[in-house]
Amino acid sequence: MSNTTGQKRVFLFLQGPHGPFFHRLGAMLRKTGADVWRVGFNAGDRAFWFHPNSYIPFRGTPAEWPDVFTSLLDEKSVTDIVLYGDVRGIHAKAVEIAESRGICVHVFEEGYMRPYWVTYERGGSNGHSELMQTSVEDMQKALALSDMEAPLPPGHWGDMRQHMFYGALYHWFVMFRNGDYRNFRPHRSLSVVQEFGLYVRRLLLMPATWVDRMISTARIRLGGFPYHLALMQLEHDSSFQKHSPFETMPEFLEEVITGFAKGAPGHHHLVFKAHPLEDGRVNMRRAVRKLAQKHGVTERVHYVRGGKLAQLLNDARTAVTVNSTAGQQVLWRGIPLKVFGDAVYAKPEFVSEQPLDAFFAQPSRPDNRAYKDYRRYLLETSQVPGGFYSARGRRQLLRQVVDMMLSPDDPYQALIRGTAAPRQQLRVVH
């Protein structure tokens, strides 16, 4: 099978990231000779797919989805399915059915090395990724077959505002134009109206949030005390829900503050950094404050609302997370890291296996050489330069990912077999 043609390939798209990326990807696949179809589950899916002849609305119930999906595979002679996130209910069932038939499953996710790359894998991502069973030693053996240099990230490349905009617009369509999809149920616990309200609220409060974050960060950076950094995640995020031992973020907060109060030296502080997309559905600042009071460490515990990680991370003594991809930035700096959930980077060479109180008292350092091999392995395989939400990021992503999808080898096999396309050396902007 050629890696430059889509002849005799039939791609069935399911749900994708908010915005036009899946439409652009489908359009380019058609140019290779492939047939492309899209299943839409609500008006938001429909709004961002601009090729009406290939759009297939699903208006049934979740219980009806497996039979409808199976019929579509037969009717369209589907060879490949494409989706964003493999754990939401409709996708998990589709992956199970597709793999039982030998159909190729293309999975997109936010980048393990975000924000400058996105993740493209086959079969599954995060806790279902092939990386979970790949040792650092295996990665080093594969890298011995390549002499490529790992690409540097660009100096400026962000699309957080576009992400928020497309999220709000998507939920607006679902809220006001969803009459034809009365059986649709969101994969998250909040209603569509609540999700839309949170997106709008976050956009409107961005200036006030920025001021609050700058003040909190300045207090920590000018405080002159050693501190440990706890990287918070979105409670409703699939990685947190499906690949961690916690059901709620306050459970994680309790675990961390308990370990800190028990093990950290008395002059050390603890900083909780909220996820950049934290939307206030749970008052995390209040939860942190109450738990700090409970354990008698109120004056030593801080909360920072989102923002870029680097300012806080550069001076951190250690970092703790469930399984945030921000753990990669921690390891890149050689900072000791403790994780609680399943993460593709949770390798014994560079993630601490100490009990949390011992970790705060005397953390073990990561093997930085092993981590650099791991990072290079990812950047030569499943991490594709670009982004889903900004026009510039999409252009960058499409330059490479279509050829990767058409290849008979998945990104990890391609490195071993020498069939991977040369990686783009991103231009650094100062």
Short mmCIF file of C-alpha atoms in Angstrom, two decimals, residues 106-419:
data_model
loop_
_atom_site.label_atom_id
_atom_site.label_comp_id
_atom_site.label_asym_id
_atom_site.label_seq_id
_atom_site.Cartn_x
_atom_site.Cartn_y
_atom_site.Cartn_z
CA HIS A 106 -6.87 6.89 13.82
CA VAL A 107 -6.90 8.71 17.18
CA PHE A 108 -6.15 12.39 17.64
CA GLU A 109 -5.56 13.99 21.02
CA GLU A 110 -4.03 17.10 22.52
CA GLY A 111 -0.27 16.82 22.30
CA TYR A 112 1.71 14.91 24.88
CA MET A 113 4.19 17.72 24.21
CA ARG A 114 1.58 20.48 24.01
CA PRO A 115 1.12 23.24 23.08
CA TYR A 116 3.39 23.03 20.04
CA TRP A 117 2.44 19.52 18.92
CA VAL A 118 -0.67 17.35 18.74
CA THR A 119 -0.85 13.60 19.24
CA TYR A 120 -1.64 11.18 16.42
CA GLU A 121 -1.77 7.46 17.25
CA ARG A 122 -3.59 4.35 16.15
CA GLY A 123 -5.86 2.26 18.34
CA GLY A 124 -5.82 4.47 21.43
CA SER A 125 -4.23 7.36 23.30
CA ASN A 126 -3.21 8.27 26.85
CA GLY A 127 -3.79 5.20 29.04
CA HIS A 128 -4.65 3.17 25.91
CA SER A 129 -1.56 4.27 24.00
CA GLU A 130 1.05 1.84 22.75
CA LEU A 131 3.50 3.95 24.76
CA MET A 132 2.16 2.44 27.97
CA GLN A 133 3.76 -0.89 27.06
CA THR A 134 6.94 0.51 25.50
CA SER A 135 9.99 0.66 27.75
CA VAL A 136 12.63 3.37 27.58
CA GLU A 137 15.10 0.66 26.53
CA ASP A 138 12.87 -0.24 23.56
CA MET A 139 12.69 3.44 22.63
CA GLN A 140 16.47 3.77 22.76
CA LYS A 141 16.85 0.76 20.46
CA ALA A 142 14.45 2.35 17.95
CA LEU A 143 16.27 5.68 18.14
CA ALA A 144 19.55 3.96 17.33
CA LEU A 145 18.11 3.51 13.83
CA SER A 146 17.67 7.26 13.37
CA ASP A 147 20.11 10.16 13.33
CA MET A 148 17.47 12.93 13.26
CA GLU A 149 17.72 15.84 15.68
CA ALA A 150 14.63 16.52 17.80
CA PRO A 151 12.83 19.65 16.52
CA LEU A 152 12.76 22.76 18.67
CA PRO A 153 9.42 24.38 19.56
CA PRO A 154 8.61 27.76 18.02
CA GLY A 155 9.03 30.80 20.21
CA HIS A 156 5.39 31.90 19.79
CA TRP A 157 2.62 29.48 18.93
CA GLY A 158 -0.53 29.48 21.01
CA ASP A 159 -4.22 29.15 20.28
CA MET A 160 -5.89 29.27 23.70
CA ARG A 161 -8.25 32.09 22.70
CA GLN A 162 -9.23 30.25 19.52
CA HIS A 163 -9.80 27.12 21.59
CA MET A 164 -12.18 29.00 23.88
CA PHE A 165 -13.92 30.71 20.95
CA TYR A 166 -14.60 27.48 19.06
CA GLY A 167 -15.73 25.79 22.26
CA ALA A 168 -18.25 28.54 22.96
CA LEU A 169 -19.46 28.56 19.33
CA TYR A 170 -19.84 24.76 19.28
CA HIS A 171 -21.98 24.81 22.42
CA TRP A 172 -24.04 27.72 21.05
CA PHE A 173 -25.03 25.56 18.06
CA VAL A 174 -25.85 22.62 20.31
CA MET A 175 -27.91 24.84 22.60
CA PHE A 176 -29.91 26.77 19.96
CA ARG A 177 -29.83 24.66 16.78
CA ASN A 178 -30.09 21.11 18.07
CA GLY A 179 -33.75 20.44 17.26
CA ASP A 180 -32.89 17.61 14.84
CA TYR A 181 -30.78 15.80 17.48
CA ARG A 182 -33.21 15.46 20.38
CA ASN A 183 -31.59 12.22 21.59
CA PHE A 184 -28.13 13.77 21.89
CA ARG A 185 -26.55 13.56 25.32
CA PRO A 186 -23.17 15.24 26.01
CA HIS A 187 -20.36 12.97 27.17
CA ARG A 188 -19.76 15.24 30.16
CA SER A 189 -21.94 15.61 33.23
CA LEU A 190 -23.03 19.25 32.70
CA SER A 191 -25.82 20.25 30.35
CA VAL A 192 -25.03 22.01 27.09
CA VAL A 193 -26.48 25.26 28.48
CA GLN A 194 -24.16 25.04 31.48
CA GLU A 195 -21.13 24.28 29.27
CA PHE A 196 -21.93 27.25 27.02
CA GLY A 197 -22.31 29.54 30.01
CA LEU A 198 -18.95 28.46 31.40
CA TYR A 199 -17.20 29.10 28.07
CA VAL A 200 -18.71 32.60 27.81
CA ARG A 201 -17.95 33.38 31.44
CA ARG A 202 -14.32 32.34 31.01
CA LEU A 203 -13.94 34.53 27.91
CA LEU A 204 -15.46 37.57 29.66
CA LEU A 205 -13.37 37.12 32.79
CA MET A 206 -10.04 36.72 31.00
CA PRO A 207 -8.80 40.25 31.91
CA ALA A 208 -9.69 39.86 35.60
CA THR A 209 -8.22 36.37 35.67
CA TRP A 210 -4.99 37.68 34.17
CA VAL A 211 -4.66 40.35 36.89
CA ASP A 212 -5.35 37.82 39.65
CA ARG A 213 -2.82 35.41 38.19
CA MET A 214 -0.10 38.05 37.87
CA ILE A 215 -0.53 39.11 41.51
CA SER A 216 -0.48 35.51 42.78
CA THR A 217 2.55 34.60 40.68
CA ALA A 218 4.46 37.69 41.77
CA ARG A 219 3.86 36.88 45.44
CA ILE A 220 5.31 33.42 44.96
CA ARG A 221 8.28 34.46 42.84
CA LEU A 222 9.19 37.29 45.22
CA GLY A 223 8.50 35.26 48.35
CA GLY A 224 12.00 33.85 48.66
CA PHE A 225 10.82 30.43 49.88
CA PRO A 226 11.35 26.94 48.39
CA TYR A 227 8.13 25.60 46.92
CA HIS A 228 6.59 22.48 45.42
CA LEU A 229 4.20 22.74 42.47
CA ALA A 230 0.96 20.76 42.16
CA LEU A 231 -0.33 20.68 38.58
CA MET A 232 -4.12 20.57 38.55
CA GLN A 233 -6.23 19.18 35.73
CA LEU A 234 -9.79 19.56 34.50
CA GLU A 235 -11.97 17.28 36.58
CA HIS A 236 -14.07 16.38 33.53
CA ASP A 237 -11.04 15.64 31.31
CA SER A 238 -10.94 12.09 29.96
CA SER A 239 -7.39 11.44 31.20
CA PHE A 240 -8.43 12.35 34.73
CA GLN A 241 -11.72 10.44 34.63
CA LYS A 242 -10.52 7.25 32.95
CA HIS A 243 -6.83 6.95 33.81
CA SER A 244 -6.51 8.07 37.44
CA PRO A 245 -7.35 6.73 40.91
CA PHE A 246 -9.44 9.82 41.75
CA GLU A 247 -13.04 10.62 40.90
CA THR A 248 -12.83 14.33 41.74
CA MET A 249 -10.10 16.95 41.83
CA PRO A 250 -10.67 17.69 45.56
CA GLU A 251 -9.64 14.07 46.25
CA PHE A 252 -6.31 14.85 44.60
CA LEU A 253 -6.01 18.09 46.57
CA GLU A 254 -6.57 16.19 49.83
CA GLU A 255 -3.90 13.62 48.95
CA VAL A 256 -1.31 16.26 48.08
CA ILE A 257 -1.91 18.56 51.05
CA THR A 258 -1.87 15.61 53.45
CA GLY A 259 1.48 14.44 52.09
CA PHE A 260 2.87 17.97 52.11
CA ALA A 261 1.82 18.63 55.73
CA LYS A 262 3.32 15.32 56.81
CA GLY A 263 6.61 15.32 54.91
CA ALA A 264 7.71 18.75 53.65
CA PRO A 265 10.19 20.82 55.69
CA GLY A 266 8.53 23.61 57.66
CA HIS A 267 9.96 26.40 55.53
CA HIS A 268 8.71 24.90 52.24
CA HIS A 269 5.51 26.05 50.49
CA LEU A 270 3.05 24.34 48.16
CA VAL A 271 1.63 25.99 45.03
CA PHE A 272 -1.45 24.66 43.25
CA LYS A 273 -1.59 25.79 39.63
CA ALA A 274 -5.00 25.53 37.98
CA HIS A 275 -5.42 24.25 34.43
CA PRO A 276 -5.47 27.09 31.84
CA LEU A 277 -9.04 26.07 30.85
CA GLU A 278 -10.37 25.78 34.41
CA ASP A 279 -13.91 27.16 34.16
CA GLY A 280 -15.07 27.46 37.75
CA ARG A 281 -17.60 24.63 37.75
CA VAL A 282 -15.95 23.67 41.05
CA ASN A 283 -14.48 26.42 43.26
CA MET A 284 -10.95 25.04 43.48
CA ARG A 285 -9.52 28.05 45.32
CA ARG A 286 -12.02 27.51 48.14
CA ALA A 287 -11.33 23.76 48.20
CA VAL A 288 -7.57 24.38 48.50
CA ARG A 289 -8.07 26.92 51.27
CA LYS A 290 -10.33 24.63 53.34
CA LEU A 291 -7.96 21.68 53.06
CA ALA A 292 -4.97 23.85 53.97
CA GLN A 293 -6.82 25.04 57.07
CA LYS A 294 -7.71 21.48 57.98
CA HIS A 295 -4.06 20.41 57.94
CA GLY A 296 -2.67 23.56 59.57
CA VAL A 297 -0.65 24.79 56.55
CA THR A 298 -2.75 27.78 55.45
CA GLU A 299 0.16 30.22 55.31
CA ARG A 300 2.26 27.83 53.21
CA VAL A 301 -0.28 26.87 50.51
CA HIS A 302 -1.02 29.02 47.43
CA TYR A 303 -3.37 28.88 44.45
CA VAL A 304 -2.68 30.31 40.98
CA ARG A 305 -5.39 30.57 38.31
CA GLY A 306 -4.08 29.05 35.08
CA GLY A 307 -1.62 30.82 32.83
CA LYS A 308 1.70 29.62 31.45
CA LEU A 309 3.59 27.11 33.51
CA ALA A 310 7.18 28.20 32.88
CA GLN A 311 7.21 31.19 35.26
CA LEU A 312 6.36 28.98 38.24
CA LEU A 313 8.13 25.85 37.11
CA ASN A 314 11.58 27.36 36.68
CA ASP A 315 12.04 27.80 40.44
CA ALA A 316 10.02 24.80 41.67
CA ARG A 317 11.72 22.20 43.86
CA THR A 318 9.38 19.36 42.79
CA ALA A 319 6.10 18.86 40.97
CA VAL A 320 3.11 16.59 41.59
CA THR A 321 0.26 15.72 39.21
CA VAL A 322 -2.31 13.04 38.45
CA ASN A 323 -1.30 12.53 34.81
CA SER A 324 -1.17 16.01 33.24
CA THR A 325 0.78 16.38 30.02
CA ALA A 326 2.46 19.33 31.77
CA GLY A 327 4.53 16.66 33.51
CA GLN A 328 6.62 16.65 30.33
CA GLN A 329 7.70 20.23 30.98
CA VAL A 330 8.69 19.25 34.51
CA LEU A 331 10.88 16.39 33.31
CA TRP A 332 12.43 18.48 30.54
CA ARG A 333 13.80 20.73 33.26
CA GLY A 334 15.10 17.80 35.32
CA ILE A 335 12.73 18.53 38.22
CA PRO A 336 11.61 15.58 40.41
CA LEU A 337 8.08 14.50 39.51
CA LYS A 338 5.44 12.38 41.27
CA VAL A 339 2.36 11.11 39.38
CA PHE A 340 -0.72 9.24 40.60
CA GLY A 341 -2.48 8.14 37.41
CA ASP A 342 -1.64 6.35 34.20
CA ALA A 343 0.51 8.57 31.99
CA VAL A 344 2.54 7.84 28.88
CA TYR A 345 5.60 9.41 30.54
CA ALA A 346 5.29 7.54 33.86
CA LYS A 347 8.46 5.51 33.36
CA PRO A 348 10.48 4.37 36.41
CA GLU A 349 13.64 5.97 35.00
CA PHE A 350 12.33 9.49 35.52
CA VAL A 351 9.14 9.48 37.63
CA SER A 352 9.47 9.04 41.40
CA GLU A 353 8.02 5.93 43.03
CA GLN A 354 8.47 7.31 46.58
CA PRO A 355 5.54 7.72 49.00
CA LEU A 356 4.33 11.31 48.78
CA ASP A 357 5.53 12.43 52.21
CA ALA A 358 9.03 11.04 51.49
CA PHE A 359 8.95 12.69 48.08
CA PHE A 360 8.29 16.11 49.62
CA ALA A 361 10.97 15.52 52.26
CA GLN A 362 13.78 14.27 49.99
CA PRO A 363 12.77 13.76 46.33
CA SER A 364 14.64 11.42 44.03
CA ARG A 365 15.90 13.07 40.86
CA PRO A 366 14.89 11.88 37.39
CA ASP A 367 17.32 10.28 34.95
CA ASN A 368 17.51 13.25 32.60
CA ARG A 369 19.38 11.37 29.87
CA ALA A 370 16.67 8.71 29.77
CA TYR A 371 13.98 11.38 29.60
CA LYS A 372 15.68 13.13 26.69
CA ASP A 373 15.70 9.83 24.80
CA TYR A 374 12.00 9.39 25.59
CA ARG A 375 11.20 12.93 24.45
CA ARG A 376 13.10 12.50 21.21
CA TYR A 377 11.26 9.21 20.59
CA LEU A 378 7.89 10.95 20.90
CA LEU A 379 8.90 13.83 18.66
CA GLU A 380 9.99 11.38 15.96
CA THR A 381 6.78 9.33 16.18
CA SER A 382 3.38 10.40 17.50
CA GLN A 383 3.92 14.14 18.13
CA VAL A 384 3.05 16.18 15.05
CA PRO A 385 3.87 19.90 14.89
CA GLY A 386 0.78 22.10 14.72
CA GLY A 387 -2.50 22.71 16.49
CA PHE A 388 -6.24 22.15 16.10
CA TYR A 389 -7.60 25.62 16.74
CA SER A 390 -5.56 28.38 15.09
CA ALA A 391 -5.35 28.66 11.29
CA ARG A 392 -1.57 28.66 11.51
CA GLY A 393 -1.52 25.55 13.68
CA ARG A 394 -3.87 23.70 11.34
CA ARG A 395 -1.74 24.52 8.31
CA GLN A 396 1.34 23.22 10.06
CA LEU A 397 -0.41 20.04 11.18
CA LEU A 398 -1.87 19.21 7.76
CA ARG A 399 1.56 19.40 6.13
CA GLN A 400 2.49 16.12 7.76
CA VAL A 401 -0.40 14.25 9.31
CA VAL A 402 -2.21 13.13 6.14
CA ASP A 403 0.84 11.22 4.92
CA MET A 404 1.12 9.65 8.37
CA MET A 405 -2.51 8.48 8.17
CA LEU A 406 -2.02 6.97 4.73
CA SER A 407 1.12 5.10 5.74
CA PRO A 408 0.76 1.34 6.29
CA ASP A 409 2.88 1.76 9.44
CA ASP A 410 1.71 3.49 12.60
CA PRO A 411 4.02 6.26 13.90
CA TYR A 412 5.95 3.91 16.18
CA GLN A 413 6.41 1.15 13.60
CA ALA A 414 7.47 3.73 11.00
CA LEU A 415 10.48 4.73 13.10
CA ILE A 416 11.63 1.14 13.51
CA ARG A 417 11.08 0.26 9.85
CA GLY A 418 12.62 3.45 8.52
CA THR A 419 9.44 4.54 6.72
#
